[in-house]
PDB file of N, CA and C in Angstrom:
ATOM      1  N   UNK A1192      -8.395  -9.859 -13.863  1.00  0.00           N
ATOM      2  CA  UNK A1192      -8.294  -8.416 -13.739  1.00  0.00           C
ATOM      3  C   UNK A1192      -6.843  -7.985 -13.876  1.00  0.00           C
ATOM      4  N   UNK A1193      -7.037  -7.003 -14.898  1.00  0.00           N
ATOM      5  CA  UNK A1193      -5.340  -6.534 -14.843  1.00  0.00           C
ATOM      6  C   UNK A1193      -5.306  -5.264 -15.367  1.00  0.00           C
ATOM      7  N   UNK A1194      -4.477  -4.728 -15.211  1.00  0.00           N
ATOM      8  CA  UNK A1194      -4.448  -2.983 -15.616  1.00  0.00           C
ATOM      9  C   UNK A1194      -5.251  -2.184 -14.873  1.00  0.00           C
ATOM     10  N   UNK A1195      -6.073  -1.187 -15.872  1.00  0.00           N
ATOM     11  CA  UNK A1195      -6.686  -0.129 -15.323  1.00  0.00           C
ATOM     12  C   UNK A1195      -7.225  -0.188 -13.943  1.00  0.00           C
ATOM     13  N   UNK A1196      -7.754  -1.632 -14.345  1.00  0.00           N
ATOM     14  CA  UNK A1196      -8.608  -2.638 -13.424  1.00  0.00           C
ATOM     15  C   UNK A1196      -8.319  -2.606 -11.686  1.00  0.00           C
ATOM     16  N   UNK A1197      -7.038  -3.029 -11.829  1.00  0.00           N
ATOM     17  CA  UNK A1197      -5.998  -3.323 -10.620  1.00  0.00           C
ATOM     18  C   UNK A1197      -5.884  -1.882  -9.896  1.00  0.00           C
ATOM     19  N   UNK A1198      -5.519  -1.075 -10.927  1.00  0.00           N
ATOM     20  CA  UNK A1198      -5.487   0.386 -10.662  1.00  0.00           C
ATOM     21  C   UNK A1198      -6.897   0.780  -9.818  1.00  0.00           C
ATOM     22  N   UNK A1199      -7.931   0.519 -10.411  1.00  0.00           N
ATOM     23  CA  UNK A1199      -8.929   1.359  -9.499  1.00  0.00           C
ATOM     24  C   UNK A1199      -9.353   0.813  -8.248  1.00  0.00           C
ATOM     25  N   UNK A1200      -8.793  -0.073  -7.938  1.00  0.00           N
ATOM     26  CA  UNK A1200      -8.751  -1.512  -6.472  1.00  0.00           C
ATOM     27  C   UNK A1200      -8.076  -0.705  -5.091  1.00  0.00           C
ATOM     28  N   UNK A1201      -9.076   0.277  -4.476  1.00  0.00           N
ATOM     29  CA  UNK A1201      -8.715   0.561  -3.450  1.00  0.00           C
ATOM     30  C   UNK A1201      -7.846  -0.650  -2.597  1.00  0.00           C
ATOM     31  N   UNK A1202      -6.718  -0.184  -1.587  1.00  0.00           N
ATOM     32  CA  UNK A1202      -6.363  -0.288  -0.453  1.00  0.00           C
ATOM     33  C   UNK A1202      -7.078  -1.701   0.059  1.00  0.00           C
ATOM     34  N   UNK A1203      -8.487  -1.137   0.765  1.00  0.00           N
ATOM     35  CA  UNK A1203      -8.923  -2.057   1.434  1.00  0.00           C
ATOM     36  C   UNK A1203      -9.670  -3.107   0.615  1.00  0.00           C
ATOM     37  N   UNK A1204     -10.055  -3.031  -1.053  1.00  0.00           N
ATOM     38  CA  UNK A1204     -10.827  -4.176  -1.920  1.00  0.00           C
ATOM     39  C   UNK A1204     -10.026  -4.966  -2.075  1.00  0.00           C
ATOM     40  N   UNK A1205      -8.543  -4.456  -2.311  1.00  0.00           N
ATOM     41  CA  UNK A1205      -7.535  -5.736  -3.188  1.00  0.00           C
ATOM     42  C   UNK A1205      -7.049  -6.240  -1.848  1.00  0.00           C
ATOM     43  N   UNK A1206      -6.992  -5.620  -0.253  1.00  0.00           N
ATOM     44  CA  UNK A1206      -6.442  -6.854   0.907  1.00  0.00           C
ATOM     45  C   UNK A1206      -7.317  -7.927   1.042  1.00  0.00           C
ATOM     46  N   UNK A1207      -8.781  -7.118   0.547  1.00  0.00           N
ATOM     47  CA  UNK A1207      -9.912  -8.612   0.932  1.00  0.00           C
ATOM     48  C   UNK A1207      -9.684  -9.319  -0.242  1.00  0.00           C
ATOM     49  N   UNK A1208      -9.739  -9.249  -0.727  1.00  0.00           N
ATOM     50  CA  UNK A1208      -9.567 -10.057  -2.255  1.00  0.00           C
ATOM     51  C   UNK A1208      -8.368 -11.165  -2.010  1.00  0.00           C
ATOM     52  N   UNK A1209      -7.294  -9.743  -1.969  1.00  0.00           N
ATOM     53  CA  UNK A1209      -5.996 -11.520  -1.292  1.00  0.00           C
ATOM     54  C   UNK A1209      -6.591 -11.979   0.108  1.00  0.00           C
ATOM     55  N   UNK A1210      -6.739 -11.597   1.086  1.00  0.00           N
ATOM     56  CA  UNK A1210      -7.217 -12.203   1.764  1.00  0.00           C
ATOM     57  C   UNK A1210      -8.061 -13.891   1.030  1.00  0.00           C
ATOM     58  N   UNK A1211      -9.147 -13.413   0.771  1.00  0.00           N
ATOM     59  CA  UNK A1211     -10.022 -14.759  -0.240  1.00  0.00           C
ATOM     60  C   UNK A1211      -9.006 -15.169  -0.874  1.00  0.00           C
ATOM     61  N   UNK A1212      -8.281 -15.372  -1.546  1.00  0.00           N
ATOM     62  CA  UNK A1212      -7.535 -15.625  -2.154  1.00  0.00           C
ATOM     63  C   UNK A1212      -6.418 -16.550  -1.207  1.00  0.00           C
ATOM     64  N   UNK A1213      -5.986 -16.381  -0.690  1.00  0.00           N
ATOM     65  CA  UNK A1213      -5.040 -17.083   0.330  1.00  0.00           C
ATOM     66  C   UNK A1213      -5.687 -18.023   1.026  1.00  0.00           C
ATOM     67  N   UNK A1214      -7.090 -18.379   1.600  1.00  0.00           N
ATOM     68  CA  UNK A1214      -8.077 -18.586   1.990  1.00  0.00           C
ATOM     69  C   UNK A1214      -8.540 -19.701   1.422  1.00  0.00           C
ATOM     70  N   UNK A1215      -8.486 -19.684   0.140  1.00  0.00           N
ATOM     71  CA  UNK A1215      -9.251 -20.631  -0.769  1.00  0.00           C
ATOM     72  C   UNK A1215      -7.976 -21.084  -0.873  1.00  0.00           C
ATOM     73  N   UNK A1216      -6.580 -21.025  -1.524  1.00  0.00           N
ATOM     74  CA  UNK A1216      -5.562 -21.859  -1.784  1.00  0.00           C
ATOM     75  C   UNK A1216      -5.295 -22.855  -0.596  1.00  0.00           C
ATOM     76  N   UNK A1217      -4.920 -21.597   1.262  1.00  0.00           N
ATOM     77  CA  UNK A1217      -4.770 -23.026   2.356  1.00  0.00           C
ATOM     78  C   UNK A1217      -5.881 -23.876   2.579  1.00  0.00           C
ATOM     79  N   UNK A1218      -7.210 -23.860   1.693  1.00  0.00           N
ATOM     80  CA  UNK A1218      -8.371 -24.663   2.047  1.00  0.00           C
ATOM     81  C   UNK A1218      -8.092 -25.814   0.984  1.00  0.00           C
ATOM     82  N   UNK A1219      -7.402 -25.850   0.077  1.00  0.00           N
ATOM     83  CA  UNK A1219      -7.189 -26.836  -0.898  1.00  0.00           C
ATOM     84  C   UNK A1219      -8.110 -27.271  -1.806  1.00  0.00           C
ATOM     85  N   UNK A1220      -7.941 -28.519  -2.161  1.00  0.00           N
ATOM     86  CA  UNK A1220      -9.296 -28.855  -3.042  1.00  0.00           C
ATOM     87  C   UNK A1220      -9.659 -28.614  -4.619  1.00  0.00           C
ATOM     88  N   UNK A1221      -8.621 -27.711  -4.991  1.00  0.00           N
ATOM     89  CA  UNK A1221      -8.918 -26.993  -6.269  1.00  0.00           C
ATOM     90  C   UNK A1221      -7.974 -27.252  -6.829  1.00  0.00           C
ATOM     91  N   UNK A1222      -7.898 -27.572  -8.578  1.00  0.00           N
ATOM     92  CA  UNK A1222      -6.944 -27.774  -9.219  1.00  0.00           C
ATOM     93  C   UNK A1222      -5.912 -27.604  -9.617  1.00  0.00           C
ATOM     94  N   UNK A1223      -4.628 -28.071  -9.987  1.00  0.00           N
ATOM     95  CA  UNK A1223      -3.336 -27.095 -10.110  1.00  0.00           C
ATOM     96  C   UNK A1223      -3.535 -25.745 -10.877  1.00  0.00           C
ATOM     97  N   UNK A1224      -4.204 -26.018 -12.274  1.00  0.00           N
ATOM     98  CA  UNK A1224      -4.618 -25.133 -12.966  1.00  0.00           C
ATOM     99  C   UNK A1224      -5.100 -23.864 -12.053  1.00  0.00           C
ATOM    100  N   UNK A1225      -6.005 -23.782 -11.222  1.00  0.00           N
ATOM    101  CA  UNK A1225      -7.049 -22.741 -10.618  1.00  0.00           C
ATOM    102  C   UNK A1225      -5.561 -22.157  -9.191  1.00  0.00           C
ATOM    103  N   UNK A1226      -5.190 -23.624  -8.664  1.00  0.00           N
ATOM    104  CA  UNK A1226      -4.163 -22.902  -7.923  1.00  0.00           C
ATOM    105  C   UNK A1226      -3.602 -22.115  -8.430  1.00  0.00           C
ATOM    106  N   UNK A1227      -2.653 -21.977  -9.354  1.00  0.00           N
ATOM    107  CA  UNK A1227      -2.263 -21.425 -10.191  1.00  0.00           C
ATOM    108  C   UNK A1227      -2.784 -20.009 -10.601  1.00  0.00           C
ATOM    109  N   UNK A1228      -3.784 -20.126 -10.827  1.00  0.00           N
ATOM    110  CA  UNK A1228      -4.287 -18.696 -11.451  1.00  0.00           C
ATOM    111  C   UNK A1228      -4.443 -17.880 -10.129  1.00  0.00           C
ATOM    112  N   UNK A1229      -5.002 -19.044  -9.015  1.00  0.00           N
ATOM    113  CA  UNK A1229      -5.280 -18.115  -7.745  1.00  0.00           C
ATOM    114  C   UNK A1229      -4.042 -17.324  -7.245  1.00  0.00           C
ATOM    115  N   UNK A1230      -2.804 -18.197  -7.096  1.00  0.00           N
ATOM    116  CA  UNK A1230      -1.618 -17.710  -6.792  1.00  0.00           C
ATOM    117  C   UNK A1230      -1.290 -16.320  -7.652  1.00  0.00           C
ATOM    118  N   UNK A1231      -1.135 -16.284  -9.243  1.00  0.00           N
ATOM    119  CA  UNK A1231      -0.806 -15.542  -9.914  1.00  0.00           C
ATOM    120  C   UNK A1231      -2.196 -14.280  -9.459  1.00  0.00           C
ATOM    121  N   UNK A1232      -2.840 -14.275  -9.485  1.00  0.00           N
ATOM    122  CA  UNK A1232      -4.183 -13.166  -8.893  1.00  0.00           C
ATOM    123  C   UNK A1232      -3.856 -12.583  -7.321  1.00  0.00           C
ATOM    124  N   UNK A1233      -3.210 -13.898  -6.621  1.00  0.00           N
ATOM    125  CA  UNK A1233      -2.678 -13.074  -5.096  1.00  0.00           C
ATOM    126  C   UNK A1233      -1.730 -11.964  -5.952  1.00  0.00           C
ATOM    127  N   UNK A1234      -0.540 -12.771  -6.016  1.00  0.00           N
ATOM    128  CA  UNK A1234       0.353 -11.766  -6.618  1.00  0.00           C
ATOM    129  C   UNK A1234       0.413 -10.137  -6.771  1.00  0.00           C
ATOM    130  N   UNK A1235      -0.624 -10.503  -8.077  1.00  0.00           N
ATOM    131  CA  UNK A1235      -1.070  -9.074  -8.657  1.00  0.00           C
ATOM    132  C   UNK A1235      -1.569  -8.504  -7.261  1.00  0.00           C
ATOM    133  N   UNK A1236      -2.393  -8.742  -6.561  1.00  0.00           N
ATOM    134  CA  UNK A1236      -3.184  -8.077  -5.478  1.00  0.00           C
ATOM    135  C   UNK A1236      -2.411  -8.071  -4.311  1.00  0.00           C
ATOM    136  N   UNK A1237      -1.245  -8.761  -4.157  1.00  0.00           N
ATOM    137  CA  UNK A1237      -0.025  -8.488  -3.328  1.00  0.00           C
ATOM    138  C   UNK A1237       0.680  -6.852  -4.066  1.00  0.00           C
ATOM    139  N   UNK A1238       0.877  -6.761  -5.086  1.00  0.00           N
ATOM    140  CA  UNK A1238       1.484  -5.434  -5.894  1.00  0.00           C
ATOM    141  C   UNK A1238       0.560  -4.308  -5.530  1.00  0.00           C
ATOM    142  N   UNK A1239      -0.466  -4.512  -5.599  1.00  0.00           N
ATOM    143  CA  UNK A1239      -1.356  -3.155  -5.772  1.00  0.00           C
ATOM    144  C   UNK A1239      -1.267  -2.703  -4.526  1.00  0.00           C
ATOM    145  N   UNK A1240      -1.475  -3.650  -3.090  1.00  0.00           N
ATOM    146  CA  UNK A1240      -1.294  -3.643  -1.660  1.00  0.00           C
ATOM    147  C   UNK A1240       0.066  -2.488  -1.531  1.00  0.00           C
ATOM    148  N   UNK A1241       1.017  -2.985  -1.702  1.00  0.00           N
ATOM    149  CA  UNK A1241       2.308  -2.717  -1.801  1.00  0.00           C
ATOM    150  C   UNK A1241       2.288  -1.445  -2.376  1.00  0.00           C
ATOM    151  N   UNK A1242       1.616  -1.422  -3.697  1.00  0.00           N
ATOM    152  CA  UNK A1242       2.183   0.323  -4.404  1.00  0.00           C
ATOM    153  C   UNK A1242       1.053   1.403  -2.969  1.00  0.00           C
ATOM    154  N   UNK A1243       0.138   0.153  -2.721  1.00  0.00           N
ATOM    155  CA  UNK A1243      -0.311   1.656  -2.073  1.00  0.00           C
ATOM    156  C   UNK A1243      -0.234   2.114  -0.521  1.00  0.00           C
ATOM    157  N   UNK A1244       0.468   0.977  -0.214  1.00  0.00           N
ATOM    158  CA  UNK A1244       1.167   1.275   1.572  1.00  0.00           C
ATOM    159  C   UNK A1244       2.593   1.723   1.102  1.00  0.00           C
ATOM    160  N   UNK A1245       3.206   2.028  -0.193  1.00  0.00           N
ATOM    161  CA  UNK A1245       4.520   2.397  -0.588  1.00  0.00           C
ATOM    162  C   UNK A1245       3.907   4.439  -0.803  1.00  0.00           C
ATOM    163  N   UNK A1246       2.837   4.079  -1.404  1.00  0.00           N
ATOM    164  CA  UNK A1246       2.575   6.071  -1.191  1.00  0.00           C
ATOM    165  C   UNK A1246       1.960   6.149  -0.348  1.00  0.00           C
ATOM    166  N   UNK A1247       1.505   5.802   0.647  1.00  0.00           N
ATOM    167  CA  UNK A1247       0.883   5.955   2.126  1.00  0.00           C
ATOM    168  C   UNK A1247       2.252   6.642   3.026  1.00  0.00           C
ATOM    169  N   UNK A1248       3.553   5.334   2.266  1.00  0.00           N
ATOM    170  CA  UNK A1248       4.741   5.754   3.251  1.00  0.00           C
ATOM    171  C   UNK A1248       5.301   7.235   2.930  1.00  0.00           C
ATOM    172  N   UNK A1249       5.112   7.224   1.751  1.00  0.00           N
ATOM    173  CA  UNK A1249       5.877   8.846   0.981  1.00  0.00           C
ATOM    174  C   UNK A1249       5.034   9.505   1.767  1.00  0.00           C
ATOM    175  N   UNK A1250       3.281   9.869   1.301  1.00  0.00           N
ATOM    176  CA  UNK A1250       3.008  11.081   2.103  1.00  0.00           C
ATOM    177  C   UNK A1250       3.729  11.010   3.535  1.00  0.00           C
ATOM    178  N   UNK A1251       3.793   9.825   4.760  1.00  0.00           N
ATOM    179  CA  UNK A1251       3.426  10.429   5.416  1.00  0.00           C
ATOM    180  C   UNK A1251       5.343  11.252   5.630  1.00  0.00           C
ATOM    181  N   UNK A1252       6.127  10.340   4.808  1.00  0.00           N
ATOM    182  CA  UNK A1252       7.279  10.740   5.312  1.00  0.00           C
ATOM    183  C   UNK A1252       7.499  12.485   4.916  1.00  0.00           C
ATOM    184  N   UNK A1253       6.496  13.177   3.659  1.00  0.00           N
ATOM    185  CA  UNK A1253       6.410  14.194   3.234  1.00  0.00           C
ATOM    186  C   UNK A1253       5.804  14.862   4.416  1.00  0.00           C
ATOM    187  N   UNK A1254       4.830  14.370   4.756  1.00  0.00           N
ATOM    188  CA  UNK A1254       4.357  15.494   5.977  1.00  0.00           C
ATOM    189  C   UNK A1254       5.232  15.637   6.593  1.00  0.00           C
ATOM    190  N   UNK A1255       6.344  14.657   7.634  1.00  0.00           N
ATOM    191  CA  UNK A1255       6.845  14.504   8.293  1.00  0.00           C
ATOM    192  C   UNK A1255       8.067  15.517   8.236  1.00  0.00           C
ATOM    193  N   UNK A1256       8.458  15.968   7.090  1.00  0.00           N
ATOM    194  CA  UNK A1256       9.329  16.664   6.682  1.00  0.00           C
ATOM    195  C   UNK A1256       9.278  17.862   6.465  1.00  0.00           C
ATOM    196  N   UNK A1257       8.094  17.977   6.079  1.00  0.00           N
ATOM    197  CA  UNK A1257       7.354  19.478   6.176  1.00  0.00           C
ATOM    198  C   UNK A1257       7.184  20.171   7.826  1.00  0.00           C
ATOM    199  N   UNK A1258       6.927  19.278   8.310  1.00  0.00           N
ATOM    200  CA  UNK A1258       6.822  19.756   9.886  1.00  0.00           C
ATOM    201  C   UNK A1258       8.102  20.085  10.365  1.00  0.00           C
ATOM    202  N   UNK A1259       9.595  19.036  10.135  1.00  0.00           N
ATOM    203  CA  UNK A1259      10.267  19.447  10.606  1.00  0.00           C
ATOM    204  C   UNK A1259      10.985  20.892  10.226  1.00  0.00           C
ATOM    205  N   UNK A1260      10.649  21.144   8.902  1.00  0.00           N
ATOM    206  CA  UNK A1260      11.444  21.960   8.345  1.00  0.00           C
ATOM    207  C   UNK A1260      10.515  23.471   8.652  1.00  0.00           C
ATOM    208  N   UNK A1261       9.604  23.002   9.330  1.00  0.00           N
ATOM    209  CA  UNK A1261       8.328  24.485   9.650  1.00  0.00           C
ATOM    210  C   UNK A1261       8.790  24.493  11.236  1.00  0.00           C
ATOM    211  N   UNK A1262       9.489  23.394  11.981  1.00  0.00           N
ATOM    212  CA  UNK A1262       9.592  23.869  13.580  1.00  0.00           C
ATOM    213  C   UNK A1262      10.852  24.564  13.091  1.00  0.00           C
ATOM    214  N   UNK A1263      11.922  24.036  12.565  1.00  0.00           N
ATOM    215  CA  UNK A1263      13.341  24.405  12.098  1.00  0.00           C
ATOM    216  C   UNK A1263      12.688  25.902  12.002  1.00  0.00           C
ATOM    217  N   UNK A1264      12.349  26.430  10.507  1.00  0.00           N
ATOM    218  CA  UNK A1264      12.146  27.825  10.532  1.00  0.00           C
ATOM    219  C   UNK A1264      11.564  28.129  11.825  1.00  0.00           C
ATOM    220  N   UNK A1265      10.281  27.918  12.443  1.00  0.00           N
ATOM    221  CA  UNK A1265      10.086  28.373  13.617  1.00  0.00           C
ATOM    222  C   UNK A1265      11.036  28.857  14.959  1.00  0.00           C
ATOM    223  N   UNK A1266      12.224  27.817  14.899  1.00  0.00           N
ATOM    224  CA  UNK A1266      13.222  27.871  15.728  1.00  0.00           C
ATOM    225  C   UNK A1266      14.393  29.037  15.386  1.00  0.00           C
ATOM    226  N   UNK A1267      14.824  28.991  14.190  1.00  0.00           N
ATOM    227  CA  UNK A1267      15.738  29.903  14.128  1.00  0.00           C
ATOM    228  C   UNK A1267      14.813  31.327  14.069  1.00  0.00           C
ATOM    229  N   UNK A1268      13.813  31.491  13.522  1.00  0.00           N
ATOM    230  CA  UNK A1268      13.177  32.853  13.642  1.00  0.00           C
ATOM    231  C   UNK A1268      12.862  33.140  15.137  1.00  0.00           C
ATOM    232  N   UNK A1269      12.964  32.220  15.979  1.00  0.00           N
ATOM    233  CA  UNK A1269      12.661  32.827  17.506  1.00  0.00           C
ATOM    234  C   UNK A1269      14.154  32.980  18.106  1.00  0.00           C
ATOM    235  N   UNK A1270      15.247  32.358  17.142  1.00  0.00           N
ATOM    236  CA  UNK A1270      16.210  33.034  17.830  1.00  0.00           C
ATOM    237  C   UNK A1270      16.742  33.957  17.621  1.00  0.00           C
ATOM    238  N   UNK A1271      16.378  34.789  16.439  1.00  0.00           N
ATOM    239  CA  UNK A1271      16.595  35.545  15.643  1.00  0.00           C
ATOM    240  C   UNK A1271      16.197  37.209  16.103  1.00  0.00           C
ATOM    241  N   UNK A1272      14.795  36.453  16.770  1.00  0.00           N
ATOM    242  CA  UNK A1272      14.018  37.063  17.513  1.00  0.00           C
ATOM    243  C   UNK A1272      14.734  37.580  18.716  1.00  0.00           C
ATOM    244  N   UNK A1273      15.229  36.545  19.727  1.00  0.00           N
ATOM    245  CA  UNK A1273      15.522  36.561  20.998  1.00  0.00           C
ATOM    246  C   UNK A1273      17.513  37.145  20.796  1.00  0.00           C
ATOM    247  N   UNK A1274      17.766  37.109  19.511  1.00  0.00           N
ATOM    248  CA  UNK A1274      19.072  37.460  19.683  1.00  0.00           C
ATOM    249  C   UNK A1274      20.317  36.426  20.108  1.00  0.00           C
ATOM    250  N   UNK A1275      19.696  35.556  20.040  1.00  0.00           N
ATOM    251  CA  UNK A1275      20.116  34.138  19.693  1.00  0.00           C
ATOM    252  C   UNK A1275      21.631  33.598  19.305  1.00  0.00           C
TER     253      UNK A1275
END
């Protein structure tokens, strides 16, 4: 799986996926070849993890900023108010 593919891999499909994936490599047993591909498949599903706890972090730091900058106005308009 790669591209579009990876792309439409919610959050929680591609952690289980590495999850299995990590799972089957510390269980051993399987060939360098397959290690290999398994590793290179964590990877990818390590990235997708990542891009999407990386815009999880933006929104929330966007909300976060929005609020402050709505108490801020809130604050100076009540002092504005109060003569402040």
């Amino acid at each position: 799986m790669t591209g579009k593919v990876e792309e439409a891999l919610s959050y929680e499909q591609a952690r289980d996926e590495l999850i299995e994936v990590v799972r089957r490599l510390e269980a051993g047993g399987t060939s360098l070849e397959e290690s290999l591909a398994l590793w290179e498949r964590g990877e990818e599903l390590a990235k997708v993890c990542r891009r999407w706890l990386e815009g999880a972090r933006a929104r929330l730091d966007a909300a976060l900023a929005e609020e402050e900058e709505t108490e801020a106005a809130a604050d100076a308009e009540g002092s504005r108010e109060t003569g402040e």
